[in-house]
Protein backbone atom coordinates (compact mmCIF):
# COMPACT_ATOMS: atom_id res chain seq x y z
CA UNK A 1 0.00 0.00 0.00
CA UNK A 2 2.90 2.35 0.69
CA UNK A 3 3.94 2.06 -2.95
CA UNK A 4 0.57 3.44 -4.04
CA UNK A 5 0.36 6.22 -1.46
CA UNK A 6 3.95 7.50 -1.32
CA UNK A 7 3.31 10.36 -3.76
CA UNK A 8 -0.47 10.18 -4.08
CA UNK A 9 -0.88 13.97 -4.01
CA UNK A 10 0.95 14.24 -7.32
CA UNK A 11 -0.89 11.71 -9.44
CA UNK A 12 -4.28 10.88 -7.90
CA UNK A 13 -6.03 14.13 -8.81
CA UNK A 14 -5.30 13.73 -12.52
CA UNK A 15 -6.32 10.07 -12.77
CA UNK A 16 -9.24 9.14 -14.98
CA UNK A 17 -12.31 7.25 -13.74
CA UNK A 18 -11.02 4.00 -15.22
CA UNK A 19 -7.68 4.56 -13.50
CA UNK A 20 -9.48 5.07 -10.16
CA UNK A 21 -11.42 1.83 -10.65
CA UNK A 22 -8.24 -0.08 -11.47
CA UNK A 23 -6.50 1.29 -8.40
CA UNK A 24 -9.47 0.41 -6.21
CA UNK A 25 -9.38 -3.16 -7.57
CA UNK A 26 -5.70 -3.35 -6.59
CA UNK A 27 -6.54 -2.13 -3.07
CA UNK A 28 -9.34 -4.71 -2.75
CA UNK A 29 -6.98 -7.47 -3.90
CA UNK A 30 -4.43 -6.34 -1.31
CA UNK A 31 -7.16 -6.42 1.37
CA UNK A 32 -8.02 -10.01 0.47
CA UNK A 33 -4.36 -11.05 0.51
CA UNK A 34 -3.47 -9.50 3.87
CA UNK A 35 -6.89 -9.99 5.47
CA UNK A 36 -7.15 -6.42 6.76
CA UNK A 37 -9.47 -3.65 5.64
CA UNK A 38 -7.64 -0.71 4.05
CA UNK A 39 -8.89 2.88 3.79
CA UNK A 40 -10.08 4.03 0.36
CA UNK A 41 -7.51 5.84 -1.76
CA UNK A 42 -9.73 8.93 -1.88
CA UNK A 43 -9.54 9.29 1.92
CA UNK A 44 -5.76 8.88 1.86
CA UNK A 45 -5.53 11.43 -0.96
CA UNK A 46 -7.68 14.02 0.85
CA UNK A 47 -5.71 13.63 4.08
CA UNK A 48 -2.36 13.90 2.28
CA UNK A 49 -3.52 16.82 0.15
CA UNK A 50 -4.74 18.78 3.16
CA UNK A 51 -1.66 18.21 5.30
CA UNK A 52 0.76 18.97 2.47
CA UNK A 53 -1.12 22.15 1.53
CA UNK A 54 -1.12 23.35 5.15
CA UNK A 55 2.62 22.68 5.41
CA UNK A 56 3.38 24.61 2.21
CA UNK A 57 1.06 27.51 3.08
CA UNK A 58 2.52 27.80 6.57
CA UNK A 59 6.16 27.78 5.46
CA UNK A 60 7.19 31.19 4.06
CA UNK A 61 10.49 29.72 2.81
CA UNK A 62 8.72 27.21 0.53
CA UNK A 63 8.94 28.21 -3.16
CA UNK A 64 5.18 27.68 -3.65
CA UNK A 65 4.12 29.56 -0.52
CA UNK A 66 2.93 32.58 -2.52
CA UNK A 67 0.29 30.48 -4.32
CA UNK A 68 -1.68 30.26 -1.07
CA UNK A 69 -2.63 33.92 -0.69
CA UNK A 70 -5.54 34.98 1.48
CA UNK A 71 -8.35 37.17 0.22
CA UNK A 72 -8.74 40.54 1.97
CA UNK A 73 -11.39 39.03 4.26
CA UNK A 74 -8.80 36.58 5.58
CA UNK A 75 -11.33 33.74 5.52
CA UNK A 76 -10.60 32.11 2.18
CA UNK A 77 -7.70 31.60 -0.19
CA UNK A 78 -7.56 33.25 -3.58
CA UNK A 79 -8.75 30.85 -6.29
CA UNK A 80 -6.31 30.04 -9.06
CA UNK A 81 -7.31 30.50 -12.69
CA UNK A 82 -7.18 27.56 -15.03
CA UNK A 83 -8.40 27.18 -18.58
CA UNK A 84 -8.14 23.40 -18.85
CA UNK A 85 -9.53 20.65 -16.68
CA UNK A 86 -6.08 19.10 -16.60
CA UNK A 87 -4.73 22.16 -14.83
CA UNK A 88 -7.82 22.38 -12.58
CA UNK A 89 -7.10 18.84 -11.39
CA UNK A 90 -3.46 19.58 -10.52
CA UNK A 91 -2.16 19.65 -6.94
CA UNK A 92 -2.20 23.39 -6.25
CA UNK A 93 -5.67 24.01 -7.66
CA UNK A 94 -7.13 21.11 -5.71
CA UNK A 95 -5.23 22.14 -2.58
CA UNK A 96 -6.69 25.66 -2.67
CA UNK A 97 -10.20 24.25 -3.21
CA UNK A 98 -9.70 21.72 -0.41
CA UNK A 99 -8.50 24.33 2.10
CA UNK A 100 -11.37 26.65 1.14
CA UNK A 101 -13.84 23.83 1.77
CA UNK A 102 -12.65 23.28 5.35
CA UNK A 103 -15.01 24.67 8.01
CA UNK A 104 -12.28 26.86 9.50
CA UNK A 105 -9.21 27.85 7.53
CA UNK A 106 -6.13 26.78 9.50
CA UNK A 107 -3.55 29.39 10.37
CA UNK A 108 -1.66 29.52 7.10
CA UNK A 109 0.37 32.65 7.16
CA UNK A 110 2.90 33.39 9.87
CA UNK A 111 1.91 36.16 12.23
CA UNK A 112 3.86 39.42 12.02
CA UNK A 113 6.50 39.80 14.71
CA UNK A 114 5.11 41.11 17.97
CA UNK A 115 6.13 44.60 18.94
CA UNK A 116 6.81 45.25 22.58
CA UNK A 117 5.57 48.80 22.97
CA UNK A 118 5.40 48.35 26.74
CA UNK A 119 9.11 47.69 27.07
CA UNK A 120 11.51 50.57 27.44
CA UNK A 121 14.34 50.62 24.91
CA UNK A 122 17.49 49.01 26.17
CA UNK A 123 20.26 51.39 27.04
CA UNK A 124 23.84 50.71 26.26
CA UNK A 125 26.38 51.34 28.99
CA UNK A 126 28.28 54.60 28.55
CA UNK A 127 31.54 54.09 26.74
CA UNK A 128 34.64 55.15 28.62
PDB file of C-alpha atoms in Angstrom:
ATOM      1  CA  UNK A   1       0.000   0.000   0.000  1.00  0.00           C
ATOM      2  CA  UNK A   2       2.904   2.348   0.693  1.00  0.00           C
ATOM      3  CA  UNK A   3       3.943   2.062  -2.945  1.00  0.00           C
ATOM      4  CA  UNK A   4       0.566   3.442  -4.036  1.00  0.00           C
ATOM      5  CA  UNK A   5       0.360   6.223  -1.463  1.00  0.00           C
ATOM      6  CA  UNK A   6       3.945   7.498  -1.321  1.00  0.00           C
ATOM      7  CA  UNK A   7       3.310  10.360  -3.764  1.00  0.00           C
ATOM      8  CA  UNK A   8      -0.467  10.180  -4.085  1.00  0.00           C
ATOM      9  CA  UNK A   9      -0.883  13.965  -4.015  1.00  0.00           C
ATOM     10  CA  UNK A  10       0.947  14.241  -7.321  1.00  0.00           C
ATOM     11  CA  UNK A  11      -0.887  11.711  -9.437  1.00  0.00           C
ATOM     12  CA  UNK A  12      -4.282  10.876  -7.898  1.00  0.00           C
ATOM     13  CA  UNK A  13      -6.026  14.129  -8.813  1.00  0.00           C
ATOM     14  CA  UNK A  14      -5.302  13.734 -12.516  1.00  0.00           C
ATOM     15  CA  UNK A  15      -6.319  10.067 -12.771  1.00  0.00           C
ATOM     16  CA  UNK A  16      -9.240   9.138 -14.982  1.00  0.00           C
ATOM     17  CA  UNK A  17     -12.309   7.249 -13.739  1.00  0.00           C
ATOM     18  CA  UNK A  18     -11.021   3.998 -15.223  1.00  0.00           C
ATOM     19  CA  UNK A  19      -7.677   4.559 -13.502  1.00  0.00           C
ATOM     20  CA  UNK A  20      -9.480   5.069 -10.164  1.00  0.00           C
ATOM     21  CA  UNK A  21     -11.419   1.831 -10.652  1.00  0.00           C
ATOM     22  CA  UNK A  22      -8.241  -0.080 -11.474  1.00  0.00           C
ATOM     23  CA  UNK A  23      -6.497   1.292  -8.403  1.00  0.00           C
ATOM     24  CA  UNK A  24      -9.473   0.411  -6.209  1.00  0.00           C
ATOM     25  CA  UNK A  25      -9.380  -3.156  -7.571  1.00  0.00           C
ATOM     26  CA  UNK A  26      -5.703  -3.349  -6.588  1.00  0.00           C
ATOM     27  CA  UNK A  27      -6.542  -2.128  -3.074  1.00  0.00           C
ATOM     28  CA  UNK A  28      -9.338  -4.711  -2.747  1.00  0.00           C
ATOM     29  CA  UNK A  29      -6.979  -7.474  -3.902  1.00  0.00           C
ATOM     30  CA  UNK A  30      -4.434  -6.339  -1.305  1.00  0.00           C
ATOM     31  CA  UNK A  31      -7.162  -6.418   1.365  1.00  0.00           C
ATOM     32  CA  UNK A  32      -8.024 -10.010   0.470  1.00  0.00           C
ATOM     33  CA  UNK A  33      -4.363 -11.051   0.514  1.00  0.00           C
ATOM     34  CA  UNK A  34      -3.469  -9.498   3.873  1.00  0.00           C
ATOM     35  CA  UNK A  35      -6.892  -9.992   5.467  1.00  0.00           C
ATOM     36  CA  UNK A  36      -7.150  -6.420   6.759  1.00  0.00           C
ATOM     37  CA  UNK A  37      -9.474  -3.647   5.643  1.00  0.00           C
ATOM     38  CA  UNK A  38      -7.636  -0.705   4.054  1.00  0.00           C
ATOM     39  CA  UNK A  39      -8.889   2.881   3.790  1.00  0.00           C
ATOM     40  CA  UNK A  40     -10.082   4.027   0.356  1.00  0.00           C
ATOM     41  CA  UNK A  41      -7.512   5.841  -1.762  1.00  0.00           C
ATOM     42  CA  UNK A  42      -9.729   8.930  -1.881  1.00  0.00           C
ATOM     43  CA  UNK A  43      -9.541   9.285   1.918  1.00  0.00           C
ATOM     44  CA  UNK A  44      -5.764   8.880   1.860  1.00  0.00           C
ATOM     45  CA  UNK A  45      -5.532  11.430  -0.956  1.00  0.00           C
ATOM     46  CA  UNK A  46      -7.684  14.020   0.848  1.00  0.00           C
ATOM     47  CA  UNK A  47      -5.710  13.634   4.076  1.00  0.00           C
ATOM     48  CA  UNK A  48      -2.363  13.898   2.282  1.00  0.00           C
ATOM     49  CA  UNK A  49      -3.518  16.822   0.148  1.00  0.00           C
ATOM     50  CA  UNK A  50      -4.745  18.783   3.158  1.00  0.00           C
ATOM     51  CA  UNK A  51      -1.663  18.207   5.301  1.00  0.00           C
ATOM     52  CA  UNK A  52       0.761  18.972   2.470  1.00  0.00           C
ATOM     53  CA  UNK A  53      -1.125  22.149   1.529  1.00  0.00           C
ATOM     54  CA  UNK A  54      -1.125  23.349   5.147  1.00  0.00           C
ATOM     55  CA  UNK A  55       2.621  22.678   5.410  1.00  0.00           C
ATOM     56  CA  UNK A  56       3.382  24.614   2.209  1.00  0.00           C
ATOM     57  CA  UNK A  57       1.064  27.512   3.075  1.00  0.00           C
ATOM     58  CA  UNK A  58       2.519  27.804   6.568  1.00  0.00           C
ATOM     59  CA  UNK A  59       6.162  27.781   5.455  1.00  0.00           C
ATOM     60  CA  UNK A  60       7.194  31.191   4.059  1.00  0.00           C
ATOM     61  CA  UNK A  61      10.488  29.717   2.809  1.00  0.00           C
ATOM     62  CA  UNK A  62       8.723  27.215   0.533  1.00  0.00           C
ATOM     63  CA  UNK A  63       8.939  28.211  -3.160  1.00  0.00           C
ATOM     64  CA  UNK A  64       5.183  27.678  -3.652  1.00  0.00           C
ATOM     65  CA  UNK A  65       4.117  29.561  -0.524  1.00  0.00           C
ATOM     66  CA  UNK A  66       2.927  32.582  -2.524  1.00  0.00           C
ATOM     67  CA  UNK A  67       0.285  30.481  -4.322  1.00  0.00           C
ATOM     68  CA  UNK A  68      -1.677  30.259  -1.071  1.00  0.00           C
ATOM     69  CA  UNK A  69      -2.628  33.918  -0.686  1.00  0.00           C
ATOM     70  CA  UNK A  70      -5.539  34.977   1.484  1.00  0.00           C
ATOM     71  CA  UNK A  71      -8.346  37.167   0.216  1.00  0.00           C
ATOM     72  CA  UNK A  72      -8.745  40.540   1.969  1.00  0.00           C
ATOM     73  CA  UNK A  73     -11.393  39.035   4.256  1.00  0.00           C
ATOM     74  CA  UNK A  74      -8.797  36.581   5.576  1.00  0.00           C
ATOM     75  CA  UNK A  75     -11.328  33.739   5.521  1.00  0.00           C
ATOM     76  CA  UNK A  76     -10.595  32.109   2.175  1.00  0.00           C
ATOM     77  CA  UNK A  77      -7.698  31.597  -0.188  1.00  0.00           C
ATOM     78  CA  UNK A  78      -7.559  33.249  -3.582  1.00  0.00           C
ATOM     79  CA  UNK A  79      -8.753  30.847  -6.293  1.00  0.00           C
ATOM     80  CA  UNK A  80      -6.315  30.043  -9.056  1.00  0.00           C
ATOM     81  CA  UNK A  81      -7.312  30.502 -12.688  1.00  0.00           C
ATOM     82  CA  UNK A  82      -7.180  27.556 -15.031  1.00  0.00           C
ATOM     83  CA  UNK A  83      -8.403  27.182 -18.582  1.00  0.00           C
ATOM     84  CA  UNK A  84      -8.140  23.404 -18.850  1.00  0.00           C
ATOM     85  CA  UNK A  85      -9.534  20.646 -16.681  1.00  0.00           C
ATOM     86  CA  UNK A  86      -6.079  19.099 -16.597  1.00  0.00           C
ATOM     87  CA  UNK A  87      -4.734  22.165 -14.827  1.00  0.00           C
ATOM     88  CA  UNK A  88      -7.816  22.380 -12.578  1.00  0.00           C
ATOM     89  CA  UNK A  89      -7.099  18.838 -11.393  1.00  0.00           C
ATOM     90  CA  UNK A  90      -3.460  19.580 -10.522  1.00  0.00           C
ATOM     91  CA  UNK A  91      -2.158  19.648  -6.944  1.00  0.00           C
ATOM     92  CA  UNK A  92      -2.199  23.388  -6.252  1.00  0.00           C
ATOM     93  CA  UNK A  93      -5.670  24.014  -7.656  1.00  0.00           C
ATOM     94  CA  UNK A  94      -7.127  21.110  -5.712  1.00  0.00           C
ATOM     95  CA  UNK A  95      -5.226  22.135  -2.576  1.00  0.00           C
ATOM     96  CA  UNK A  96      -6.692  25.656  -2.671  1.00  0.00           C
ATOM     97  CA  UNK A  97     -10.201  24.252  -3.212  1.00  0.00           C
ATOM     98  CA  UNK A  98      -9.700  21.720  -0.411  1.00  0.00           C
ATOM     99  CA  UNK A  99      -8.498  24.329   2.102  1.00  0.00           C
ATOM    100  CA  UNK A 100     -11.370  26.652   1.140  1.00  0.00           C
ATOM    101  CA  UNK A 101     -13.841  23.827   1.771  1.00  0.00           C
ATOM    102  CA  UNK A 102     -12.654  23.281   5.350  1.00  0.00           C
ATOM    103  CA  UNK A 103     -15.011  24.674   8.013  1.00  0.00           C
ATOM    104  CA  UNK A 104     -12.276  26.855   9.502  1.00  0.00           C
ATOM    105  CA  UNK A 105      -9.214  27.848   7.528  1.00  0.00           C
ATOM    106  CA  UNK A 106      -6.132  26.782   9.500  1.00  0.00           C
ATOM    107  CA  UNK A 107      -3.553  29.392  10.369  1.00  0.00           C
ATOM    108  CA  UNK A 108      -1.664  29.519   7.099  1.00  0.00           C
ATOM    109  CA  UNK A 109       0.374  32.654   7.156  1.00  0.00           C
ATOM    110  CA  UNK A 110       2.899  33.387   9.870  1.00  0.00           C
ATOM    111  CA  UNK A 111       1.915  36.160  12.234  1.00  0.00           C
ATOM    112  CA  UNK A 112       3.857  39.416  12.020  1.00  0.00           C
ATOM    113  CA  UNK A 113       6.497  39.803  14.709  1.00  0.00           C
ATOM    114  CA  UNK A 114       5.111  41.107  17.968  1.00  0.00           C
ATOM    115  CA  UNK A 115       6.127  44.603  18.942  1.00  0.00           C
ATOM    116  CA  UNK A 116       6.808  45.252  22.578  1.00  0.00           C
ATOM    117  CA  UNK A 117       5.572  48.802  22.966  1.00  0.00           C
ATOM    118  CA  UNK A 118       5.400  48.353  26.736  1.00  0.00           C
ATOM    119  CA  UNK A 119       9.108  47.693  27.069  1.00  0.00           C
ATOM    120  CA  UNK A 120      11.510  50.567  27.442  1.00  0.00           C
ATOM    121  CA  UNK A 121      14.335  50.618  24.911  1.00  0.00           C
ATOM    122  CA  UNK A 122      17.491  49.007  26.171  1.00  0.00           C
ATOM    123  CA  UNK A 123      20.261  51.388  27.037  1.00  0.00           C
ATOM    124  CA  UNK A 124      23.839  50.714  26.256  1.00  0.00           C
ATOM    125  CA  UNK A 125      26.384  51.342  28.992  1.00  0.00           C
ATOM    126  CA  UNK A 126      28.284  54.601  28.547  1.00  0.00           C
ATOM    127  CA  UNK A 127      31.539  54.089  26.740  1.00  0.00           C
ATOM    128  CA  UNK A 128      34.638  55.153  28.624  1.00  0.00           C
TER     129      UNK A 128
END
